[in-house]
Structure formats: structure tokens, C-alpha cells
Coordinates of C-alpha atoms and ligand atoms in Angstrom, one line a residue:
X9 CA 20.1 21.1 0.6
X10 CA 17.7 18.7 2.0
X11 CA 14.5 18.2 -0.2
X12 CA 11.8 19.9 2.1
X13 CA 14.0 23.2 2.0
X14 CA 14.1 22.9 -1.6
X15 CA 10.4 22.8 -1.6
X16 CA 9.8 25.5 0.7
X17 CA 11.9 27.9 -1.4
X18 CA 10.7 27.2 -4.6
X19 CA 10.7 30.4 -6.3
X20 CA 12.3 32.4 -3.6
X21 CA 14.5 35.1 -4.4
X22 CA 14.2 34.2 -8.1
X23 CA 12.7 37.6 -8.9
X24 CA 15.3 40.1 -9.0
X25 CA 13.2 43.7 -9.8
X26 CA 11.3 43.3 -6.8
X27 CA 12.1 40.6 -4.6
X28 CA 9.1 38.9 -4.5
X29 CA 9.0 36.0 -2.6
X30 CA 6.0 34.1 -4.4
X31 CA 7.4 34.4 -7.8
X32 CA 5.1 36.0 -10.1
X33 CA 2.6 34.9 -12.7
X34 CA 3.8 36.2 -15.5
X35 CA 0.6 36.0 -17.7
X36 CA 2.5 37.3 -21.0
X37 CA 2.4 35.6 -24.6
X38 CA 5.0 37.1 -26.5
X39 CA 7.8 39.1 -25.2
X40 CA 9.5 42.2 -26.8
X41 CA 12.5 41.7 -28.5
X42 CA 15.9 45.0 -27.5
X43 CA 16.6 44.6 -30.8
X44 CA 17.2 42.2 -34.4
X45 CA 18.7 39.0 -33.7
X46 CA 18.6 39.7 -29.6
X47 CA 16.2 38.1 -27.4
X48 CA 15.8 38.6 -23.0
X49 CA 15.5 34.7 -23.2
X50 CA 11.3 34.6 -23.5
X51 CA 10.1 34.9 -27.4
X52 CA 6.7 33.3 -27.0
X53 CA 5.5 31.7 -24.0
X54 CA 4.5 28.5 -25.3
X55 CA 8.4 27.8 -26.3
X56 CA 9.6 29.5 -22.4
X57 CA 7.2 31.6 -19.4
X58 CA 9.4 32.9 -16.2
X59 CA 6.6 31.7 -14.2
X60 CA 6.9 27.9 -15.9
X61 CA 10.5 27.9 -15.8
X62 CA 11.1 28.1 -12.0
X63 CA 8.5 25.7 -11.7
X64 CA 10.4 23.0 -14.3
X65 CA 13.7 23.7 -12.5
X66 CA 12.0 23.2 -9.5
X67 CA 10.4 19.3 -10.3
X68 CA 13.7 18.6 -11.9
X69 CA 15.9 19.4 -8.9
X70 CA 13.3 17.4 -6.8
X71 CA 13.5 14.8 -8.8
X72 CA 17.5 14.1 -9.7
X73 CA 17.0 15.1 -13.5
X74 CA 18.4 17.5 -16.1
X75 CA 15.4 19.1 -17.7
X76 CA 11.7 19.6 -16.4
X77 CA 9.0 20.3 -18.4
X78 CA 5.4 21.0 -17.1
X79 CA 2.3 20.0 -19.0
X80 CA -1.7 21.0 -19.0
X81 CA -2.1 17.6 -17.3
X82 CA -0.7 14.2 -16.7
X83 CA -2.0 13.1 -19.9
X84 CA -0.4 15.5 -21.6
X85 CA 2.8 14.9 -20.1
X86 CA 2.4 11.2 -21.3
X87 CA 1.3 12.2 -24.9
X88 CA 4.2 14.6 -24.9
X89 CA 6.9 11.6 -24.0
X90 CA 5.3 9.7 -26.6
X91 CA 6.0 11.7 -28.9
X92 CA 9.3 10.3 -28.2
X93 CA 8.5 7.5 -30.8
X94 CA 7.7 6.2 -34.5
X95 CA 5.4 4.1 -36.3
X96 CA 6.1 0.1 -35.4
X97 CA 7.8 0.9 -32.1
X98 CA 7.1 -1.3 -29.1
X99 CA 6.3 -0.7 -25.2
X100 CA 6.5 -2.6 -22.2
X101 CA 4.2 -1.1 -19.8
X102 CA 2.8 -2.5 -16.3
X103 CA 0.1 -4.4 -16.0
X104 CA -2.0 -3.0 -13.2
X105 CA -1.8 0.6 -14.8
X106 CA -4.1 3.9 -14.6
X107 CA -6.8 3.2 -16.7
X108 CA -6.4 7.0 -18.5
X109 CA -3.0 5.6 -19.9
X110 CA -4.5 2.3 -20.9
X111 CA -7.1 4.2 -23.0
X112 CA -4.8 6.7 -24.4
X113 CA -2.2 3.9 -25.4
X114 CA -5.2 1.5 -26.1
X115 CA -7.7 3.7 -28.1
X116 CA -5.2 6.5 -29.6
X117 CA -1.5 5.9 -29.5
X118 CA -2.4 2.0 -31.0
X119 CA -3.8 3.8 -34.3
X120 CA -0.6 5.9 -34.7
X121 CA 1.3 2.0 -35.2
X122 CA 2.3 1.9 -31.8
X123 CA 2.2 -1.5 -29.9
X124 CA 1.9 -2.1 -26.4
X125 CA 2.6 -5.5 -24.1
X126 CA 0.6 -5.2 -20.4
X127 CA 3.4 -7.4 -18.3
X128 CA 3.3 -8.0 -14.6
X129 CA 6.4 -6.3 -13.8
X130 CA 7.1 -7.9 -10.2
X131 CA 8.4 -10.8 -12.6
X132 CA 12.0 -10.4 -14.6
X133 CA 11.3 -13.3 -16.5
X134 CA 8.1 -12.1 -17.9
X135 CA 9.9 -8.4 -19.0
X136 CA 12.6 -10.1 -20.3
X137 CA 10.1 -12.7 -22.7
X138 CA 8.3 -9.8 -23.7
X139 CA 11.0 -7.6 -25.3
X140 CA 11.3 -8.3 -29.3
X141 CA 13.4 -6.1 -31.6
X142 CA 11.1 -3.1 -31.6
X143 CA 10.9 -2.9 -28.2
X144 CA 12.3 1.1 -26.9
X145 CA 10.6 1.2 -23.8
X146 CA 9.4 -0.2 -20.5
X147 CA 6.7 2.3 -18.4
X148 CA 6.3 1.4 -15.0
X149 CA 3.7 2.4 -12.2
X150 CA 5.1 2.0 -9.2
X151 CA 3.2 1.2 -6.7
X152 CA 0.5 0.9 -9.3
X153 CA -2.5 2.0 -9.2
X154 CA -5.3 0.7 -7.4
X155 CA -3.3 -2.8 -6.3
X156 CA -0.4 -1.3 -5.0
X157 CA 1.8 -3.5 -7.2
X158 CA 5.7 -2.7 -6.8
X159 CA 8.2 -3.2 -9.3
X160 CA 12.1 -3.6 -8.7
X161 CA 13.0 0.0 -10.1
X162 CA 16.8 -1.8 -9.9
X163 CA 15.8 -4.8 -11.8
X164 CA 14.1 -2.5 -14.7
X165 CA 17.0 -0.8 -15.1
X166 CA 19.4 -3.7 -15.6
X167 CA 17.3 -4.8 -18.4
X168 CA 16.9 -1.5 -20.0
X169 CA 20.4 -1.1 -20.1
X170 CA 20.7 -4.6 -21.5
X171 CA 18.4 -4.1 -24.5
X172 CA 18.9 -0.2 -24.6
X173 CA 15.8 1.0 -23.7
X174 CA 14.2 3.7 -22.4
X175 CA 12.7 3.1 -18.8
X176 CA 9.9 5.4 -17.9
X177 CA 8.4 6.0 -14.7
X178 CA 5.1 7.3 -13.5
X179 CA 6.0 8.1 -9.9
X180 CA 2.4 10.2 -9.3
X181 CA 2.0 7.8 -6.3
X182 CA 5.3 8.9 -4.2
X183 CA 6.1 11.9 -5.5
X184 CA 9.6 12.6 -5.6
X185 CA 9.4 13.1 -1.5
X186 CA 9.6 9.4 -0.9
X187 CA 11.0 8.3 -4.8
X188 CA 13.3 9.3 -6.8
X189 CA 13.3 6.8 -9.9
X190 CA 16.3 9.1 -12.0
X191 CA 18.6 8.1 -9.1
X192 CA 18.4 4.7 -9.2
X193 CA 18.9 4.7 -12.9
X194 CA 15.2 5.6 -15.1
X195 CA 15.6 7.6 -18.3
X196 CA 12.2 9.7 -17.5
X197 CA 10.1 11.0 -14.5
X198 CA 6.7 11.8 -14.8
X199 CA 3.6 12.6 -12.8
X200 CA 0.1 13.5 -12.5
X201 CA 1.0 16.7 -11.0
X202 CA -2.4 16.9 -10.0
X203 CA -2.3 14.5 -7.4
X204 CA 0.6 15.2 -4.3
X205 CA 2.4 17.7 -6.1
X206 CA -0.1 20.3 -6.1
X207 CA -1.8 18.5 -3.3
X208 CA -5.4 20.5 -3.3
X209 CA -7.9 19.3 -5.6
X210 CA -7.7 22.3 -7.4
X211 CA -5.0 22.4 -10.0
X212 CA -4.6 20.0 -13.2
X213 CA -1.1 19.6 -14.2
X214 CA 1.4 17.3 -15.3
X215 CA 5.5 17.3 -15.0
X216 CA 8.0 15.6 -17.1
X217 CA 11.8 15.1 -16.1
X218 CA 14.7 13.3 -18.1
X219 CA 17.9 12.8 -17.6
X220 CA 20.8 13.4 -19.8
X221 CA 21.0 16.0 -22.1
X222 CA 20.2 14.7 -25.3
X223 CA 17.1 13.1 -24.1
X224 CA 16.7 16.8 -22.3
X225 CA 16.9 18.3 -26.0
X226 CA 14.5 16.1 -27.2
X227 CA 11.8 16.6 -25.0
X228 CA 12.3 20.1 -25.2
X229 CA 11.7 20.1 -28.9
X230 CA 8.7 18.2 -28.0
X231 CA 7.2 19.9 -25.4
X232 CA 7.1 22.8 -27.8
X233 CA 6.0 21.2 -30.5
X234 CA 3.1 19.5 -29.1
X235 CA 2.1 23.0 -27.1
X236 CA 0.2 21.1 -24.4
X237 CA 2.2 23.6 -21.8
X238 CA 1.0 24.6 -18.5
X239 CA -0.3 27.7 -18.2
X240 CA 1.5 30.7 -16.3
X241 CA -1.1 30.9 -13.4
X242 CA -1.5 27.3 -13.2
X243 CA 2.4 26.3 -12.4
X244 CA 2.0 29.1 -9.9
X245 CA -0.7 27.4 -8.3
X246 CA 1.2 24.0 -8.5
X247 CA 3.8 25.5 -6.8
X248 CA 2.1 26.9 -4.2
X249 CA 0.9 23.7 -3.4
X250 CA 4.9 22.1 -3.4
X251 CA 5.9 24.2 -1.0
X252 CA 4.4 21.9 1.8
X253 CA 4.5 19.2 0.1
X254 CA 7.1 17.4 2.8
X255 CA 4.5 18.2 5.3
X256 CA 1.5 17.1 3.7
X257 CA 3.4 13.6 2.8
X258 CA 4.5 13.2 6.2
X259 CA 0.9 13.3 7.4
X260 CA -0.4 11.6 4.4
X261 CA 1.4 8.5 5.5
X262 CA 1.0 9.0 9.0
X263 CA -2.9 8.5 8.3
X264 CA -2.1 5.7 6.2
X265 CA -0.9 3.2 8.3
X266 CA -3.2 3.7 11.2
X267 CA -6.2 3.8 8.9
X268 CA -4.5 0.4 6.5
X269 CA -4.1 -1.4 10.5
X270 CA -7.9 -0.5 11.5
X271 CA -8.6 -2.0 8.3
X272 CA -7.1 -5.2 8.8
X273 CA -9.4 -5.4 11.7
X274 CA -12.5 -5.4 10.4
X275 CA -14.8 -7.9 9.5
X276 CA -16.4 -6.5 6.3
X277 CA -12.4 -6.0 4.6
X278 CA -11.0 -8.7 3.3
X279 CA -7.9 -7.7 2.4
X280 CA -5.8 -4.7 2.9
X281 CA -3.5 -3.1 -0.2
X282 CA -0.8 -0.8 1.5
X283 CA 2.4 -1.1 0.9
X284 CA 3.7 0.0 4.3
X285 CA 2.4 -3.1 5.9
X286 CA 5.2 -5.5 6.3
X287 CA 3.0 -8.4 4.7
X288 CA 2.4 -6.6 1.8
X289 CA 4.6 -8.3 -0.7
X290 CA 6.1 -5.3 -2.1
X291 CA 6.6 -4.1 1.1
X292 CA 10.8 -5.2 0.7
X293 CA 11.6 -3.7 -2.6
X294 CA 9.8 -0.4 -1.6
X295 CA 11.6 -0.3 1.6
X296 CA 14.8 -0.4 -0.3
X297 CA 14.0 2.0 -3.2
X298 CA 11.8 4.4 -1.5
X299 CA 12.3 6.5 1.5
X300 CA 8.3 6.3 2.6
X301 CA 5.3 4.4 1.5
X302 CA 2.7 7.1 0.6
X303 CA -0.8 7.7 0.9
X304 CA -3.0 5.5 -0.8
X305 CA -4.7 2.5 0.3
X306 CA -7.1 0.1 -1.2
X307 CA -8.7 -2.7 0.2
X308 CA -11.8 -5.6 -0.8
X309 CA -15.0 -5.5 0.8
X310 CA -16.4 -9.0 1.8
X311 CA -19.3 -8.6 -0.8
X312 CA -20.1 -6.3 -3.7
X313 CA -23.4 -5.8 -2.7
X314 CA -21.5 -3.7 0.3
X315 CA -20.1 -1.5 -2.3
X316 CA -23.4 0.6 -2.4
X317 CA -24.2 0.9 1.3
X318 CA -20.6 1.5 2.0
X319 CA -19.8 4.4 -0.6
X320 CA -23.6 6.0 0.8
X321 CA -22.8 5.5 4.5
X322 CA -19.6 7.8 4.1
X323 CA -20.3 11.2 5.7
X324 CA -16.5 13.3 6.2
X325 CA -14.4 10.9 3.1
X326 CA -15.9 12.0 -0.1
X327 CA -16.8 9.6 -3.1
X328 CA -15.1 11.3 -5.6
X329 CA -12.3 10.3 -8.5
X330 CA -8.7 11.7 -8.2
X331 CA -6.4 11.0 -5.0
X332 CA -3.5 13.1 -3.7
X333 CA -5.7 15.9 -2.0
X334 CA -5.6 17.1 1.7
X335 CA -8.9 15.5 1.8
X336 CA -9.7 12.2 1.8
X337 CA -11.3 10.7 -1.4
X338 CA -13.1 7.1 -2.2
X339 CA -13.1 5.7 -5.4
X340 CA -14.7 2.5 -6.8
X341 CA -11.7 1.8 -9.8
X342 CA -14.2 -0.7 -11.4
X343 CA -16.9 2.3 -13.0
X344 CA -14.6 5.0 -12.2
X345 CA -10.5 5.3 -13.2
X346 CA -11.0 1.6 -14.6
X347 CA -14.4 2.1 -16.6
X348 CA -12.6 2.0 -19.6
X349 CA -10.3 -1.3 -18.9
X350 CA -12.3 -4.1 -20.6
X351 CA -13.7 -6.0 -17.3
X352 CA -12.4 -9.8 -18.1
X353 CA -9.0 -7.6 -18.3
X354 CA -9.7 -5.5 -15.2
X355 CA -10.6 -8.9 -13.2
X356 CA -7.4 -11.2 -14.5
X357 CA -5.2 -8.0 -12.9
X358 CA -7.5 -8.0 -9.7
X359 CA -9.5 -4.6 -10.0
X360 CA -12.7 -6.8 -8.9
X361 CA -16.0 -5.3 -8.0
X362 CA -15.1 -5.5 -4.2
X363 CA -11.8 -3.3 -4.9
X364 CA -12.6 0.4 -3.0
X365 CA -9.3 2.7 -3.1
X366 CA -8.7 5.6 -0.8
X367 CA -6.6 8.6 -0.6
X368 CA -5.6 8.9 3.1
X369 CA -6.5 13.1 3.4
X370 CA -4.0 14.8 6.5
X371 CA -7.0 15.3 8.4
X372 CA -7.1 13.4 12.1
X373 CA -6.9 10.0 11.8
X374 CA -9.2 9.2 14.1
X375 CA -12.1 11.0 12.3
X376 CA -11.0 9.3 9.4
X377 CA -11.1 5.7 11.1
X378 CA -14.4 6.6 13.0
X379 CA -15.8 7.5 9.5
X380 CA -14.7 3.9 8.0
X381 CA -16.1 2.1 10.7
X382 CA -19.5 3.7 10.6
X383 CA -19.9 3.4 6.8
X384 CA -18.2 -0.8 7.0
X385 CA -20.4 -1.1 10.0
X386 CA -23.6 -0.1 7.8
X387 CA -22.3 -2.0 4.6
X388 CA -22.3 -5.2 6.8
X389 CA -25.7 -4.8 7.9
X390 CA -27.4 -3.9 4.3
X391 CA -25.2 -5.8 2.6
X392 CA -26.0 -8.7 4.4
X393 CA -29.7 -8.0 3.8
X394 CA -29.1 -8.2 -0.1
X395 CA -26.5 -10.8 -0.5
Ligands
PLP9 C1 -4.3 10.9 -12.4 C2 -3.2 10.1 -12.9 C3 -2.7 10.2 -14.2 C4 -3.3 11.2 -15.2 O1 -3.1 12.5 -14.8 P1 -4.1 13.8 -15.1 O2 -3.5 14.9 -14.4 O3 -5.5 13.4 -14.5 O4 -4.2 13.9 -16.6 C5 -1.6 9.4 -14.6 N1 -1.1 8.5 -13.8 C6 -1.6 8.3 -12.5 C7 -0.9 7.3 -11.7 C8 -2.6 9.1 -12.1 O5 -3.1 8.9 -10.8

């Protein structure tokens, strides 16, 4: 079945006693047993919840895998995969990378006697130089976040395979609508669920899939073990919110490239970060890995001094921090998701003080696009006044 039917009927016909088509919220803890030694298949929800499992069977259909597992957030789905490994191990993980995994690798996982290399991942070579003997991993955003980056998915998995490794993927930005990593050869699927998936602003969540069984059985011992589980009303939420999420991407993207073309277009941007432009120089790989190009934009102001009046002249786009919504969000990367980067780091990978990032909403594009022109229109005048 194609993908958006798979989405619509998430859930459907799943519950047996009454037919229910939004499958329930099964908001139980602990189940009781018919009798010693016999079990319905729930024990104690943290372990399995009816709710959590069609939602995990859902994300790991989407997505190609074997085994889905759903977390409280995306950082917990990326605490729960590492988990995954020991004292002394080493990761390769992209450069240009969310600045919540940075910190958590950074200012928790490094005291556990983890190591981490930050490569530019559009270069082989680099990967390839990087790896040493305790290397289990590479993690890659792609398109990273907020430059766009894209890495050959194809490439990664050639030198995974080479030095068996694990490669992870953070596909948050496509969602498995427009990417499906697992088919082209990754080991593990994850997302901020948060974003696309659930599509609303109003649901944290995270989703892990992996493929193969024995990397299946492992994460399910994890997933357990570490407890950081979604709750039963929470994946119904999420899926809720997956239900449309063909539609919503369609539109998404739609937005995207007429609001990424005005953009070009006007004199207070200096450059344009979308990956669906055909200059973009990702804009081949992702045309051969990917089915679409998303949502997300980001682009430089002429001056930083704009940043202010710009961000204050927006009336219907809202200056707020996550992405993936219906409605369309601005966020300055440099004090917001890339506050905690160290800034000499944040400027050698490009997340300057001029870098704005938006999540194209599915309202009309042409409020959108009046709403940017306004707000560059203002930056350019005040700006100029304090420059
Ligand atoms: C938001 C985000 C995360 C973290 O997810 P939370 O749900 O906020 O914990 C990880 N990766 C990317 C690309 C994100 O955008």
C-alpha cells in the first residue's frame, strides 16, 4: 500500500471489541494476568501499552524498519540509542548538527567515556580520516539543521559497511514521507517526532526504528530499560497528527519553494538555504535519495543589525523555537537551538549572526510571502539606520 494510505489508517480496525476507528488510549499501568505463568501480552506498560504499540508498528512500517519504538521526546530517543554503547567508544557525527544533540553528546554522553568527531559529512575523505579503531558509529543529519547540509546517505553506507559500523540517521527534517534512510541501507531511523510527525505544536515525542532483528532486540531491551517511553495519550496524539501527514508535507513544500524563490529576490537576503533550489549544492544527492525536499528554509540577512527589526516586524509567522508545525515559525539558531554551540564553533560551520531559519507553515503562501516582505522591508530601513 502506498505511504499516505498507510498513514491515513493508522490504527484502523486494530481494535477488535469495538471497532473503534481512532484506536484507543489505553491509559493502564499494569495489566491482569488469566493466570500463573500466562500473560494477554501487556504486563506493565512501560515494557508494552496497546495504544504505543500501533503507533511503533506504525513509524516502523513508514519507515522500512523491523522494530519501532516511541520515546518521551527526540532526546530521549537519542539517549535511548546510545545506550547502544560502552565506555571508550567512538562517533562520527555531522558537523552542522542540532545543537540539543551537540549538548547532550558534548556535556553528558562525553562524561560517560564517550568520544565524538564533528565531520563535514558532504566529504568521504574527511569520514573516512576520521574513523580510528573505536569508531561504532557515524550519525548523520540530513539535511542538517539550520544549513541545509546534505549528506550522500549511499556513500555513508558504503563506509559503514567497510568498517562495520553502525550508521544512524536523524531524518526529523523529511520525515519518512520524502526519506526513507533504512532503504537505502542505515542501521537506525530516528526523529524528533515533535516536528512533522505530529505536525501541531502540541505533542513532544520522539521515534526510534532499526532494522534487523538483533539490533531490534537490543533496542527493545533498551527502550525498557531506560523507561523514557511515550505515554499512552501522547502516541495517540502523535498519531492523530500522522494521519495527514502526506497532506501537510505536500503543502509544506509547496510553500517552500515559492517562499525560498521570493527570497532570492530580495535585497535584504543574502543568501537562500533550501534544498529544492536547483543551485543548492545538495540539491543532486537529495534529488536522488529523497522523494521531496521538505519544509524548512533558512536564509542570511544582509546585516545583523536587521535581525532585530526583522524578527519584531513579523506579524502572521511567529518568532518561536521548534519547526514542523502547520504554522509558520522563525528562529534565530545563533541564541536559540544553537545557544549552547560554542560561537567560534557555531561560526567555522556557518550558523552566523545573519542566519534566520523558517518553518514554511501550510498556510497561503502568499500571506506568508506578504508577511516576509513587510518585516525584510522594515529590517532594511532600521537596519540601515543602525548599521
Ligand atoms: C527538535 C529536534 C531534535 C530533538 O527533539 P525533541 O523532540 O525536541 O527532544 C533532534 N533533532 C532534530 C533535527 C530536531 O529538530
Amino acid at each position: 500500500m502506498q505511504m499516505e494510505t498507510r498513514l491515513v489508517q493508522i490504527g484502523v480496525g486494530r481494535d477488535k471489541t469495538t471497532g473503534a476507528l481512532s484506536f484507543p488510549v489505553y491509559q493502564s499501568t499494569a495489566y491482569r494476568h488469566p493466570a500463573l505463568g500466562e500473560s494477554t501480552g501487556y504486563d506493565y506498560t512501560r515494557t508494552a501499552n496497546p495504544t504505543r504499540d500501533v503507533l511503533e508498528q506504525a513509524i516502523a512500517s513508514l519507515e522500512g524498519g523491523d522494530g519501532g519504538f516511541a520515546c518521551a521526546s527526540g532526546m530521549a530517543a537519542i539517549q535511548t540509542i546510545m545506550g547502544l554503547f560502552s565506555q571508550g567508544d567512538h562517533l562520527i557525527v555531522s558537523l552542522d548538527l542540532y545543537g540539543g544533540t551537540y549538548r547532550l553528546f558534548e556535556q553528558v554522553m562525553k562524561r560517560f567515556g564517550l568520544s565524538f568527531d564533528y565531520v563535514d559529512l558532504r566529504d568521504p575523505a574527511l569520514v573516512r580520516a576520521a574513523i580510528r579503531s573505536s569508531t561504532r558509529a557515524i550519525l548523520a543529519e540530513t539535511p542538517t539543521n539550520p544549513l541545509m547540509q546534505v549528506t550522500d546517505l549511499a556513500q555513508m553506507v558504503q563506509i559503514a559497511r567497510e568498517h562495520d559500523l553502525l550508521l544512524i540517521v536523524d531524518n526529523t527534517f523529511l520525515s519518512p514521507y520524502y526519506q526513507r534512510p533504512l532503504e537505502l541501507g542505515a542501521d537506525i531511523v530516528f526523529h524528533s517526532a515533535t516536528k512533522y510527525l505530529g505536525g501541531h505544536n502540541d505533542v513532544l515525542a520522539g521515534l526510534i526504528v532499526t532494522k534487523g532483528s538483533e539490533l531490534t532486540e537490543r533496542m527493545r531491551f533498551l527502550h525498557n530499560s531506560i523507561g523514557a517511553v511515550l505515554g499512552p495519550q501522547d502516541c495517540w496524539l502523535l498519531m492523530r497528527g500522522m494521519k495527514t501527514l502526506a497532506l501537510r508535507m505536500e503543502r509544506h513544500q509547496a510553500n517552500a519553494f515559492q517562499i525560498a524563490r521570493f527570497l532570492t529576490t530580495h535585497p535584504a537576503v543574502t543568501e537562500v538555504f533550501y534544498t529544492g533550489l536547483p543551485e543548492h549544492e545538495g540539491h543532486e544527492v537529495q534529488r536522488r535519495q529523497a522523494s521531496g525536499f521538505g519544509g524548512m528554509v533558512s536564509f542570511r540577512i544582509r546585516h545583523s543589525s536587521m535581525v532585530a527589526p526583522f524578527l519584531e516586524s513579523l506579524q502572521l509567522i511567529s518568532f518561536a523555537e521548534s519547526l514542523g508545525g502547520v504554522e509558520s515559525l522563525c528562529t534565530y539558531p545563533a541564541t536559540q537551538t544553537h545557544a549552547d554551540v560554542p560561537p567560534d564553533i557555531r561560526q567555522a560551520v556557518g550558523v552566523c549572526d545573519r542566519l534566520l531559519r523558517l518553518s514554511i507553515g501550510i498556510e497561503h503562501a502568499d500571506d506568508l510571502t506578504a508577511d516576509l516582505r513587510q518585516a525584510l522591508d522594515k529590517a532594511l530601513e532600521k537596519g540601515g539606520e543602525l548599521s
